[in-house]
Coordinates of C-alpha atoms in Angstrom, one line a residue:
Chain A
M1 CA 135.3 95.8 76.9
A2 CA 132.2 97.0 77.5
Y3 CA 131.5 100.0 80.1
R4 CA 129.3 101.1 82.5
I5 CA 129.1 104.9 83.4
G6 CA 127.5 105.5 87.5
I7 CA 126.0 108.8 87.4
D8 CA 125.9 110.3 92.0
I9 CA 123.7 112.9 92.3
G10 CA 123.2 114.3 95.4
G11 CA 122.2 118.3 96.9
T12 CA 125.5 119.4 97.0
K13 CA 127.3 117.5 94.0
I14 CA 127.0 115.0 90.8
A15 CA 129.7 112.1 90.9
S16 CA 130.5 109.9 87.7
G17 CA 133.1 107.5 86.9
L18 CA 134.3 105.2 83.6
V19 CA 133.7 101.9 85.3
D20 CA 134.3 98.5 84.3
E21 CA 133.4 95.1 83.6
N22 CA 135.6 94.3 87.1
Y23 CA 133.7 97.1 88.9
R24 CA 136.9 99.2 88.3
I25 CA 136.8 103.3 88.0
L26 CA 138.8 104.3 85.4
L27 CA 138.0 107.9 85.4
K28 CA 136.3 110.1 87.5
K29 CA 134.6 113.6 87.8
T30 CA 132.8 115.8 89.7
I31 CA 130.9 118.7 89.1
P32 CA 128.6 121.4 91.7
T33 CA 124.9 120.5 91.7
L34 CA 124.0 124.3 91.6
S35 CA 120.5 122.1 92.3
E36 CA 118.6 125.8 92.3
R37 CA 118.6 125.7 88.6
P38 CA 116.0 124.2 86.3
Y39 CA 116.7 120.4 85.9
M40 CA 117.6 120.8 82.4
E41 CA 120.5 122.8 82.7
I42 CA 121.6 120.1 85.9
I43 CA 120.9 117.1 83.2
E44 CA 122.7 119.2 80.3
D45 CA 125.7 119.4 83.0
M46 CA 125.2 115.8 83.6
A47 CA 125.4 114.8 79.2
Q48 CA 128.7 117.3 79.3
M49 CA 130.5 115.3 82.2
V50 CA 129.5 112.0 80.2
R51 CA 131.1 113.1 77.3
E52 CA 134.1 114.1 78.8
L53 CA 134.5 111.2 80.5
I54 CA 134.2 109.4 77.1
S55 CA 136.7 111.3 75.6
E56 CA 139.3 111.4 77.8
A57 CA 139.0 108.1 78.2
G58 CA 139.8 107.3 74.4
I59 CA 137.0 105.1 73.6
D60 CA 133.7 105.0 71.7
S61 CA 130.2 105.5 72.6
S62 CA 129.7 102.8 71.7
E63 CA 131.5 100.7 73.4
I64 CA 129.3 102.2 76.7
A65 CA 127.0 99.8 77.6
G66 CA 124.9 102.2 79.3
I67 CA 124.8 104.8 81.8
G68 CA 122.6 105.1 85.8
I69 CA 122.2 107.6 87.8
G70 CA 121.4 107.1 91.7
C71 CA 119.5 110.0 92.8
A72 CA 118.8 111.3 95.9
G73 CA 114.7 110.6 96.2
A74 CA 112.4 108.7 94.3
P75 CA 112.7 107.2 91.4
D76 CA 109.8 106.0 89.4
R77 CA 112.4 103.2 87.7
K78 CA 110.6 101.8 85.3
N79 CA 109.6 104.8 83.7
G80 CA 112.8 106.6 84.3
T81 CA 111.8 110.5 86.3
I82 CA 111.9 111.5 89.7
L83 CA 108.9 111.1 91.0
Y84 CA 110.3 113.6 93.9
S85 CA 113.9 114.4 95.4
N86 CA 114.2 117.0 99.3
N87 CA 117.2 117.3 98.4
L88 CA 117.0 118.9 94.7
G89 CA 113.7 119.7 94.3
W90 CA 112.5 117.9 91.9
Y91 CA 109.2 116.8 91.8
N92 CA 109.0 114.5 88.5
V93 CA 111.6 115.3 86.9
P94 CA 112.5 113.5 83.4
L95 CA 115.9 112.0 84.6
A96 CA 116.8 108.9 82.5
G97 CA 114.2 110.5 79.1
E98 CA 115.8 113.3 78.9
L99 CA 119.5 111.9 79.4
R100 CA 119.0 109.2 76.7
K101 CA 117.7 111.8 74.4
L102 CA 121.2 113.8 74.7
L103 CA 123.9 111.2 74.1
G104 CA 121.3 108.2 72.5
I105 CA 122.6 105.8 75.4
P106 CA 120.6 103.3 77.5
V107 CA 119.2 105.3 80.6
S108 CA 118.4 103.5 83.9
I109 CA 117.9 105.1 87.5
D110 CA 118.0 104.2 91.3
N111 CA 117.7 105.9 94.6
D112 CA 121.7 107.0 95.8
A113 CA 121.5 104.4 99.0
N114 CA 120.1 101.2 96.9
A115 CA 123.0 102.0 94.3
A116 CA 125.5 102.9 97.6
A117 CA 124.4 99.1 98.7
L118 CA 125.2 98.0 95.6
G119 CA 128.3 98.9 95.1
E120 CA 129.6 97.6 98.2
T121 CA 128.4 94.4 97.3
L122 CA 129.3 94.5 93.7
A123 CA 132.7 94.9 94.8
G124 CA 133.7 96.7 98.0
S125 CA 133.3 95.1 101.7
A126 CA 130.5 92.6 100.5
K127 CA 131.3 91.8 97.6
G128 CA 130.6 87.9 97.6
S129 CA 127.5 88.0 99.7
S130 CA 124.0 87.9 98.0
C131 CA 122.3 89.7 100.6
V132 CA 122.7 92.3 102.2
V133 CA 121.5 96.1 104.6
M134 CA 123.5 98.6 104.3
I135 CA 122.7 102.3 106.9
T136 CA 124.0 105.3 106.3
L137 CA 124.9 106.9 109.0
G138 CA 124.7 111.1 107.5
T139 CA 122.6 113.3 108.4
G140 CA 120.5 111.2 107.5
V141 CA 120.1 107.5 107.9
G142 CA 120.3 105.4 104.4
G143 CA 118.9 101.9 104.0
G144 CA 120.6 99.9 101.0
I145 CA 118.5 96.7 100.6
I146 CA 120.1 93.2 98.7
I147 CA 118.0 90.2 97.9
D148 CA 119.8 88.1 95.5
G149 CA 122.6 90.1 94.7
K150 CA 120.1 92.6 92.9
I151 CA 118.7 95.5 95.0
F152 CA 115.2 95.5 96.1
A153 CA 112.7 98.4 97.3
G154 CA 109.5 97.0 97.5
S155 CA 106.6 97.5 94.3
H156 CA 107.1 100.4 93.2
H157 CA 111.1 100.5 94.5
T158 CA 110.6 103.4 97.1
G159 CA 110.7 100.6 100.0
A160 CA 114.1 100.1 101.7
E161 CA 113.6 103.0 104.3
A162 CA 115.4 101.7 107.0
G163 CA 116.1 105.1 108.6
H164 CA 112.7 105.6 108.5
H165 CA 111.2 102.9 111.0
V166 CA 110.2 104.5 114.5
I167 CA 111.9 102.6 117.2
V168 CA 111.3 104.7 120.1
S169 CA 107.5 105.4 119.1
G170 CA 106.4 109.2 120.3
G171 CA 110.4 110.0 120.9
E172 CA 112.2 112.3 118.7
P173 CA 110.9 114.3 115.8
C174 CA 111.7 112.9 112.5
T175 CA 112.5 114.9 109.2
C176 CA 109.8 112.8 107.6
G177 CA 107.3 114.0 110.4
R178 CA 106.8 110.9 112.1
K179 CA 108.2 110.6 116.3
G180 CA 111.4 108.4 117.0
C181 CA 112.0 107.3 113.2
Y182 CA 116.0 105.0 113.1
E183 CA 117.2 108.0 111.8
A184 CA 116.2 110.2 114.2
Y185 CA 117.7 108.1 116.7
A186 CA 120.9 107.0 114.8
S187 CA 121.6 109.6 111.9
T188 CA 124.5 111.6 112.6
T189 CA 122.4 114.8 113.7
A190 CA 121.2 112.9 116.2
L191 CA 124.7 111.8 117.6
I192 CA 125.5 115.8 117.9
R193 CA 121.9 116.9 119.7
M194 CA 122.9 114.1 122.4
A195 CA 126.4 115.3 122.5
E196 CA 125.3 118.5 123.0
K197 CA 122.5 118.0 125.4
S198 CA 124.7 115.6 127.7
A199 CA 127.8 118.8 127.3
R200 CA 125.2 121.3 128.8
M201 CA 124.4 118.5 131.9
H202 CA 128.3 118.3 132.0
P203 CA 130.2 122.0 132.1
E204 CA 133.3 120.0 133.8
S205 CA 133.9 117.9 130.7
Q206 CA 136.0 118.4 127.5
L207 CA 132.5 117.6 125.2
A208 CA 131.1 120.4 127.3
S209 CA 134.5 122.5 126.6
S210 CA 134.7 121.9 123.3
L211 CA 130.9 123.1 122.6
K212 CA 132.2 126.5 124.6
E213 CA 135.1 127.1 122.2
N214 CA 133.4 126.1 118.7
G215 CA 129.9 127.1 119.5
R216 CA 128.6 123.6 118.1
L217 CA 130.4 119.9 117.5
N218 CA 130.1 117.9 115.3
G219 CA 131.5 114.0 114.6
M220 CA 134.6 114.9 115.1
L221 CA 134.5 116.2 117.9
I222 CA 132.9 114.1 119.6
F223 CA 135.5 111.2 118.6
N224 CA 138.1 113.5 119.3
A225 CA 136.6 113.4 123.5
V226 CA 135.9 109.4 123.3
H227 CA 139.3 109.1 122.5
Q228 CA 141.9 111.5 124.8
G229 CA 139.1 109.4 127.5
D230 CA 136.8 112.2 128.1
E231 CA 134.1 110.3 130.4
T232 CA 130.9 112.0 129.1
A233 CA 131.7 111.7 125.1
R234 CA 132.2 108.2 126.0
K235 CA 128.9 107.9 127.0
V236 CA 127.1 109.6 124.7
L237 CA 128.8 107.4 121.7
D238 CA 127.1 104.6 123.7
E239 CA 123.9 106.0 124.5
Y240 CA 124.4 106.7 120.6
L241 CA 125.3 102.9 119.4
F242 CA 122.7 101.7 121.4
Y243 CA 120.3 103.3 119.6
V244 CA 121.9 102.3 115.9
S245 CA 122.7 98.7 117.2
E246 CA 118.0 98.7 117.8
G247 CA 117.8 99.3 114.7
L248 CA 120.2 97.0 113.3
V249 CA 118.4 94.1 115.4
N250 CA 115.2 95.2 113.4
L251 CA 117.0 94.8 110.4
V252 CA 118.6 91.6 111.1
N253 CA 115.6 89.9 112.3
I254 CA 113.6 90.7 109.1
F255 CA 116.3 90.3 107.1
D256 CA 118.3 88.5 107.9
P257 CA 121.2 89.7 105.7
E258 CA 124.7 87.7 105.6
K259 CA 126.5 90.8 106.3
I260 CA 125.8 94.8 107.5
V261 CA 127.7 97.5 106.4
I262 CA 127.6 100.6 107.8
G263 CA 128.2 103.6 105.6
G264 CA 128.7 107.3 106.4
G265 CA 131.7 109.5 107.9
I266 CA 130.9 107.4 111.6
S267 CA 132.6 104.4 110.0
A268 CA 135.8 105.4 109.5
Q269 CA 135.7 104.8 113.4
G270 CA 136.3 101.2 112.5
E271 CA 136.4 98.7 115.7
L272 CA 134.9 101.6 117.7
I273 CA 131.6 101.0 115.7
L274 CA 131.8 97.5 115.7
E275 CA 132.7 95.8 118.5
P276 CA 130.1 97.3 121.0
V277 CA 127.1 96.8 117.4
R278 CA 128.2 93.3 117.4
R279 CA 128.1 92.2 120.9
R280 CA 124.4 93.7 120.6
L281 CA 123.5 91.3 118.0
A282 CA 124.3 88.3 119.9
Q283 CA 123.0 88.9 123.2
D284 CA 119.5 90.3 120.7
V285 CA 119.0 88.8 117.7
F286 CA 115.9 87.2 117.3
C287 CA 116.8 83.3 115.8
K288 CA 119.8 82.4 117.7
A289 CA 120.4 78.6 115.8
V290 CA 122.1 80.8 113.0
P291 CA 125.4 82.5 112.4
L292 CA 124.9 86.5 113.1
P293 CA 125.4 88.8 109.9
E294 CA 128.5 89.9 110.0
V295 CA 128.9 93.4 110.5
V296 CA 131.7 95.9 108.6
C297 CA 132.8 99.4 107.7
A298 CA 131.8 100.2 104.0
T299 CA 135.5 100.7 102.4
L300 CA 134.6 102.0 99.3
G301 CA 133.5 105.9 100.6
N302 CA 131.9 108.1 97.6
D303 CA 133.0 105.4 95.1
A304 CA 130.5 103.0 96.0
G305 CA 127.7 105.1 95.4
I306 CA 129.4 105.4 91.3
I307 CA 130.3 101.4 90.3
G308 CA 126.8 101.0 92.4
A309 CA 125.0 103.6 89.6
A310 CA 126.3 101.8 86.7
Y311 CA 125.2 99.1 87.5
V312 CA 121.9 99.7 88.9
Chain B
M1 CA 96.3 66.4 88.0
A2 CA 98.8 66.2 90.8
Y3 CA 98.0 67.2 94.2
R4 CA 99.9 68.1 97.2
I5 CA 99.4 67.7 101.2
G6 CA 100.5 70.8 103.4
I7 CA 100.5 70.5 106.8
D8 CA 100.3 73.1 110.0
I9 CA 102.3 72.2 112.7
G10 CA 102.1 73.6 115.4
G11 CA 101.6 73.4 119.9
T12 CA 98.0 72.4 120.0
K13 CA 97.3 70.9 117.1
I14 CA 98.1 69.3 113.3
A15 CA 96.4 70.6 110.2
S16 CA 96.3 68.7 107.7
G17 CA 94.4 68.7 104.4
L18 CA 94.8 67.8 100.6
V19 CA 95.5 70.9 98.2
D20 CA 95.0 70.4 93.7
E21 CA 97.0 72.5 91.9
N22 CA 93.9 75.7 92.4
Y23 CA 94.8 75.7 95.8
R24 CA 91.7 74.1 97.0
I25 CA 91.8 72.1 100.2
L26 CA 89.5 69.2 98.8
L27 CA 90.4 66.9 102.4
K28 CA 90.7 67.9 105.9
K29 CA 92.0 65.8 109.0
T30 CA 93.3 67.4 112.5
I31 CA 94.7 66.1 115.3
P32 CA 95.9 67.0 118.8
T33 CA 99.9 67.2 118.6
L34 CA 100.7 66.3 122.6
S35 CA 104.0 68.2 122.0
E36 CA 105.4 66.4 125.2
R37 CA 105.9 63.1 123.1
P38 CA 108.7 61.7 121.7
Y39 CA 109.6 64.0 118.3
M40 CA 109.0 60.8 116.5
E41 CA 105.4 60.0 117.6
I42 CA 104.3 63.2 116.7
I43 CA 106.0 62.8 112.7
E44 CA 104.7 59.1 112.2
D45 CA 101.2 60.7 113.6
M46 CA 101.8 63.1 110.5
A47 CA 102.2 60.1 108.5
Q48 CA 98.9 57.9 109.5
M49 CA 96.7 61.4 108.9
V50 CA 98.7 61.8 105.1
R51 CA 98.5 57.8 104.9
E52 CA 94.5 58.4 105.1
L53 CA 94.2 61.3 103.3
I54 CA 95.8 59.8 100.6
S55 CA 92.9 56.7 101.1
E56 CA 89.9 58.7 102.0
A57 CA 90.4 61.0 98.3
G58 CA 91.0 57.7 96.8
I59 CA 94.2 58.3 95.3
D60 CA 97.2 57.0 94.9
S61 CA 100.3 57.9 96.7
S62 CA 102.0 58.1 93.4
E63 CA 99.8 61.5 92.4
I64 CA 100.7 63.0 95.7
A65 CA 103.4 65.5 94.3
G66 CA 105.5 66.7 97.6
I67 CA 104.2 67.2 101.4
G68 CA 104.9 70.6 102.2
I69 CA 105.2 71.6 106.1
G70 CA 104.7 75.1 108.2
C71 CA 106.3 74.5 111.6
A72 CA 106.0 77.4 114.3
G73 CA 110.0 77.7 114.9
A74 CA 112.3 78.3 113.2
P75 CA 113.5 75.8 109.9
D76 CA 116.9 74.8 108.4
R77 CA 114.9 74.4 104.8
K78 CA 117.7 72.8 103.2
N79 CA 118.5 69.7 105.3
G80 CA 114.7 69.9 106.6
T81 CA 114.7 69.9 110.0
I82 CA 113.7 72.0 112.4
L83 CA 116.4 74.0 114.2
Y84 CA 114.5 74.9 118.1
S85 CA 110.3 75.2 118.2
N86 CA 109.1 77.0 121.1
N87 CA 105.9 76.2 121.2
L88 CA 107.0 72.2 120.6
G89 CA 110.2 72.4 122.7
W90 CA 112.1 70.9 119.7
Y91 CA 115.6 71.2 118.7
N92 CA 117.3 70.2 115.5
V93 CA 114.9 67.9 115.0
P94 CA 115.2 66.2 111.5
L95 CA 111.5 66.6 110.7
A96 CA 111.4 66.7 106.3
G97 CA 113.6 63.9 106.4
E98 CA 112.2 61.0 108.5
L99 CA 108.9 61.7 107.4
R100 CA 110.1 61.5 104.2
K101 CA 111.6 58.1 105.1
L102 CA 107.8 56.4 106.9
L103 CA 106.2 57.7 103.3
G104 CA 108.6 57.6 100.5
I105 CA 107.1 61.4 99.5
P106 CA 109.4 64.3 98.6
V107 CA 108.9 66.4 102.4
S108 CA 110.0 70.5 102.6
I109 CA 109.4 72.2 105.7
D110 CA 108.6 76.2 106.4
N111 CA 107.7 78.7 109.5
D112 CA 104.4 78.2 110.1
A113 CA 103.6 82.6 109.6
N114 CA 105.7 82.0 106.3
A115 CA 103.2 79.6 105.0
A116 CA 100.6 81.0 106.2
A117 CA 101.6 84.5 104.2
L118 CA 102.1 82.0 101.1
G119 CA 98.6 80.5 101.3
E120 CA 97.0 84.6 101.5
T121 CA 99.4 85.2 98.3
L122 CA 98.0 81.8 96.7
A123 CA 94.3 81.7 97.0
G124 CA 92.9 84.2 99.5
S125 CA 93.4 87.9 100.5
A126 CA 96.8 88.4 98.4
K127 CA 96.3 86.7 95.8
G128 CA 97.5 88.1 92.1
S129 CA 99.7 90.4 94.8
S130 CA 103.2 89.1 94.0
C131 CA 104.9 91.6 97.4
V132 CA 102.6 91.4 100.9
V133 CA 103.3 91.9 103.8
M134 CA 100.7 89.1 106.6
I135 CA 101.5 90.5 109.9
T136 CA 98.9 87.6 112.4
L137 CA 97.7 89.1 115.4
G138 CA 97.7 86.3 118.1
T139 CA 99.9 85.6 121.3
G140 CA 102.9 86.7 119.4
V141 CA 102.6 89.0 116.4
G142 CA 103.4 85.9 113.8
G143 CA 105.3 87.8 110.0
G144 CA 105.1 86.5 106.4
I145 CA 106.8 88.0 103.5
I146 CA 106.3 87.4 100.1
I147 CA 108.5 89.2 97.6
D148 CA 108.3 88.2 93.5
G149 CA 105.7 85.3 94.1
K150 CA 107.6 84.0 96.6
I151 CA 108.2 83.7 100.7
F152 CA 110.7 86.2 101.9
A153 CA 112.6 84.8 104.7
G154 CA 116.6 86.0 104.5
S155 CA 119.9 84.6 103.9
H156 CA 118.8 81.3 106.5
H157 CA 115.8 81.3 106.3
T158 CA 115.3 82.5 109.8
G159 CA 114.0 86.3 109.1
A160 CA 110.6 88.2 108.5
E161 CA 110.1 87.9 112.0
A162 CA 108.2 91.4 111.8
G163 CA 106.4 90.9 115.4
H164 CA 110.3 91.8 116.8
H165 CA 111.0 94.7 115.1
V166 CA 110.9 97.3 118.8
I167 CA 109.0 100.0 118.1
V168 CA 109.0 101.4 121.7
S169 CA 112.6 101.1 123.1
G170 CA 112.6 100.1 126.2
G171 CA 109.5 99.7 126.6
E172 CA 107.5 96.6 127.1
P173 CA 109.2 93.2 127.9
C174 CA 108.7 90.3 124.9
T175 CA 109.3 87.4 124.7
C176 CA 112.8 87.0 122.7
G177 CA 114.4 89.3 125.8
R178 CA 114.4 92.9 124.0
K179 CA 112.2 94.7 125.3
G180 CA 108.8 97.7 123.8
C181 CA 109.0 94.6 120.1
Y182 CA 106.2 95.0 117.5
E183 CA 104.7 92.1 119.8
A184 CA 105.0 93.5 123.0
Y185 CA 102.0 95.6 121.5
A186 CA 100.4 94.7 119.0
S187 CA 99.7 91.4 119.9
T188 CA 95.8 90.0 121.7
T189 CA 98.5 89.3 124.6
A190 CA 99.3 92.8 124.9
L191 CA 95.7 94.0 123.6
I192 CA 94.1 92.2 126.7
R193 CA 97.5 93.6 129.3
M194 CA 96.0 97.3 128.4
A195 CA 92.5 96.9 128.8
E196 CA 93.1 95.1 131.8
K197 CA 95.5 97.8 133.1
S198 CA 92.2 101.3 131.7
A199 CA 90.1 98.7 133.1
R200 CA 91.1 99.3 136.8
M201 CA 92.1 102.8 136.5
H202 CA 88.4 103.3 135.0
P203 CA 85.5 101.1 137.2
E204 CA 82.3 102.8 135.8
S205 CA 83.4 100.9 132.3
Q206 CA 81.5 98.3 130.6
L207 CA 84.9 96.9 130.6
A208 CA 85.9 96.5 134.6
S209 CA 82.4 95.4 134.9
S210 CA 83.6 92.8 132.5
L211 CA 86.8 91.7 133.6
K212 CA 85.2 92.1 137.7
E213 CA 82.8 89.1 136.4
N214 CA 85.0 87.1 134.0
G215 CA 88.4 87.7 136.4
R216 CA 90.2 88.5 133.5
L217 CA 88.8 90.2 129.6
N218 CA 90.0 88.3 126.3
G219 CA 89.3 89.6 122.7
M220 CA 85.8 88.8 122.2
L221 CA 85.0 90.5 125.8
I222 CA 86.6 93.7 124.6
F223 CA 85.4 93.9 121.5
N224 CA 81.6 93.2 122.5
A225 CA 82.4 96.3 124.9
V226 CA 83.5 98.1 121.5
H227 CA 80.7 97.4 120.3
Q228 CA 78.4 98.7 123.2
G229 CA 80.1 102.3 122.6
D230 CA 82.0 101.8 126.1
E231 CA 84.4 104.5 125.4
T232 CA 86.6 103.5 128.0
A233 CA 87.0 99.9 125.7
R234 CA 87.6 102.7 122.4
K235 CA 90.3 104.2 123.7
V236 CA 91.7 101.1 124.6
L237 CA 91.4 99.9 120.0
D238 CA 92.5 102.7 119.2
E239 CA 95.5 102.9 121.3
Y240 CA 95.9 99.1 120.2
L241 CA 95.8 100.2 116.9
F242 CA 98.0 103.3 117.6
Y243 CA 100.8 100.6 118.1
V244 CA 99.3 97.6 115.3
S245 CA 99.7 100.9 112.3
E246 CA 103.1 102.3 114.0
G247 CA 104.6 99.0 113.0
L248 CA 102.5 98.8 109.8
V249 CA 104.0 102.2 108.6
N250 CA 107.2 100.0 109.2
L251 CA 106.9 97.6 107.2
V252 CA 105.6 99.2 104.1
N253 CA 108.3 102.2 104.2
I254 CA 111.0 99.4 103.8
F255 CA 108.6 96.9 102.4
D256 CA 106.4 98.8 100.1
P257 CA 104.2 96.2 98.9
E258 CA 101.5 96.1 96.8
K259 CA 98.6 94.5 100.5
I260 CA 99.0 94.4 104.2
V261 CA 97.3 91.4 104.8
I262 CA 95.8 90.8 108.4
G263 CA 95.4 88.3 109.9
G264 CA 94.6 86.4 113.6
G265 CA 91.3 86.1 115.1
I266 CA 91.4 90.0 115.2
S267 CA 90.4 90.3 111.6
A268 CA 87.4 89.1 111.8
Q269 CA 87.2 93.0 113.5
G270 CA 87.1 94.0 109.3
E271 CA 86.7 97.4 109.1
L272 CA 86.7 98.7 112.6
I273 CA 90.6 97.1 112.4
L274 CA 91.4 97.9 108.4
E275 CA 89.4 101.8 108.6
P276 CA 92.3 103.7 111.9
V277 CA 94.8 101.7 109.6
R278 CA 94.1 102.9 106.0
R279 CA 93.8 107.2 108.0
R280 CA 97.1 106.0 109.2
L281 CA 99.4 104.7 106.8
A282 CA 97.4 107.7 104.2
Q283 CA 99.6 110.2 107.1
D284 CA 102.7 108.1 107.8
V285 CA 104.2 106.4 105.0
F286 CA 107.5 108.3 104.0
C287 CA 106.8 107.6 100.3
K288 CA 103.6 109.5 99.2
A289 CA 104.6 108.9 95.7
V290 CA 103.4 106.6 95.1
P291 CA 99.9 104.0 95.4
L292 CA 99.9 102.8 99.4
P293 CA 99.5 100.0 99.7
E294 CA 96.2 97.9 100.1
V295 CA 95.4 96.9 103.8
V296 CA 92.9 93.9 104.0
C297 CA 91.5 90.8 106.2
A298 CA 93.0 87.3 106.3
T299 CA 90.0 85.9 104.1
L300 CA 91.4 81.2 105.0
G301 CA 91.8 80.8 108.0
N302 CA 93.0 78.7 110.1
D303 CA 93.1 77.2 106.0
A304 CA 96.2 79.7 104.8
G305 CA 98.8 77.8 107.0
I306 CA 97.6 74.1 105.3
I307 CA 97.0 75.9 101.8
G308 CA 101.0 77.6 102.0
A309 CA 102.6 74.5 103.5
A310 CA 101.5 72.3 100.1
Y311 CA 103.5 74.9 98.6
V312 CA 106.0 75.4 100.3

C-alpha cells in the first residue's frame, strides 16, 4: 500500500492528512498558519506535521509516494512556487522545493479550490464523474474545474477562476478590481450585503430584528429567518439564488459538465439551495437536447481539500 | 499522402474542401444549402460535392482518410446526428450515417464554431498553441475552445457556448431566451443596435446621416464613420468593445488560454479592435502574475471551418 499526504493551507489554518489509495484519510492534523511569519517557518511547521503523521501512523517515509499541497493563491505547478497568495501575503514562494528539501519526498502544489474539486471528484459528491464544475460559496467564490477526471486550470494553471467572471457588468465592486463579478453576487459576503440592505428596508421583518439584535447578519441568522417563515428573508434568498443560478447556467453553457458541486458552509442547506438552482437550469440552459448536469452539494467538507491535494 | 475532406454547413451555404496532411485546402466547392428541403436532399448534394472534389483532384476515394462536417447546431458526435440546428431547422438528423452510406467513407461531425477554432489552431492565427479561445463575432457570437490541441465542448459536446454566458444580468434579450448574454452585447447585431440608437440621439453625426441615407446601419457603415473621425461612431465602438472585452476577460479568468482568436467580419478591422481589447485585459485579468494571452484576429476566414471540419 502506497500512501500520499495532502495539505490544505489557507490564511488561518493548515490541515493535513495521510491518504490511502482508496482516497480515505487515515490520520489528520491541523495547526494555525500564523501567516505573518516568514514563509520558511510555516514550511518548517508543515514538515513537522508530515513527520508526525508518518510517525503516528507507524509507517516509513519511504511508503509515502508523494505530498500534495492545495494553497490559496496562484501556483506555478512546474516550478513548485506560489506566484502570489492574497490570504498568505506570499509572493514567489518556493513552497514545493523547500518542503521537499526538508523531507526528501516529492511535493506537488495546486490551488486550494482546484484541489477541493478534485477531492469531491475522487471521493465525494462527484465520484465517478469525469467532467465536473465545483463552486465554493464562502467569503469569496472559489472555482474548480475537472475535465477528463483531472484538474483543468488553463495554460499557466491560473484559470478556473469562476468567481471572477462578470455577470452584472458595472455592478457591485469585486475584490479583484472589476465590477459585477459572480463572487460579488454569489458569495456569502454578497448574501449578507443583500440581507442587511433588505432588513433596513423592512423594519417589521425578523431579519430586521435579527440585525438590530446582533449588530450584523451572518449566514446562520439569515437561514434561521428563512426557516421561520420570514418573508423578507425568503425574498433575499430568492434574489441571492437568482444570481447563484445565473452564474451556474453560464458555466453549464461553457463546460456542459456531468455534475455541478456546490461547496461552502451554505451547502449544508441542501435542497433549499439545490431545488431553485435545478429549476433555473432546466429553464435557462442553452442546449436542451441533452441531459442537464446533476446539481449536488459537496459532501466531504474540509476533507475534500486534503484528499484532492494528496493527488494534485 | 492521405487526404481529408472538410465540410462547413450553415443555413445559407455549404462549403467543402479537399485538405492535405499539412492542413492546406487543395480544392474547394460551395453550393447553396436551400435549407427548406428534406434533409436527405441536402445530404445527397453533399455526397455529390465530395464525389466532384475527388474526381477533379484526380485521386481515388480510397485516398480519403475521412470526412468531417462542421454544422451549425448541437452535434451528438458519438451517434453522428445533429440533435438540433436552428439555422437548418433540423432535429435529430442522422447526418454522418447517411453521408457515410452514400460514400463509403468514415464521417465525423462537430459544431461549426468548434471546427473553426480547430482550423485556426491547426493552420491559422493560433498555430502552435494548445490552449485557445476563439470567439466569432457575427449575427451571433460563436465560441470555440481548444484544450491540449483538441476541441473541448464538455460531457455531451454541447458546451463551449461562450456567446451564451450572461454578462449583463437582466439586460438585452438574447435569442436563447435569457437576458444579457455576451451575444446580445458583442455580436454585430448588438453593434448595429447600439449604433442606430446612438445615431438617433445625435442627429448631427455622420452615423445619423448614414442611417438616414441607408435606412439601416451595418458594420461597414459604422466602421466607415469611425475611420472618417465621427465622434458618435467612435463612442459606439468604444461601448461595443467594452462589452467584447468584458466577456473576453471572463473567458481568460476561466480558461487562461495562450491565445485568443477573434473571428467574424469585424476581425478585418485588426488593431482598431485588438488594441483596446489588449489594454483591457492587461488591466482587468484576475491573475497578473503570468503572461497575458496573445490576442489576434482570425486569418483563415471561411477556410478555418473547412480545415477544422476535416480534422474533427
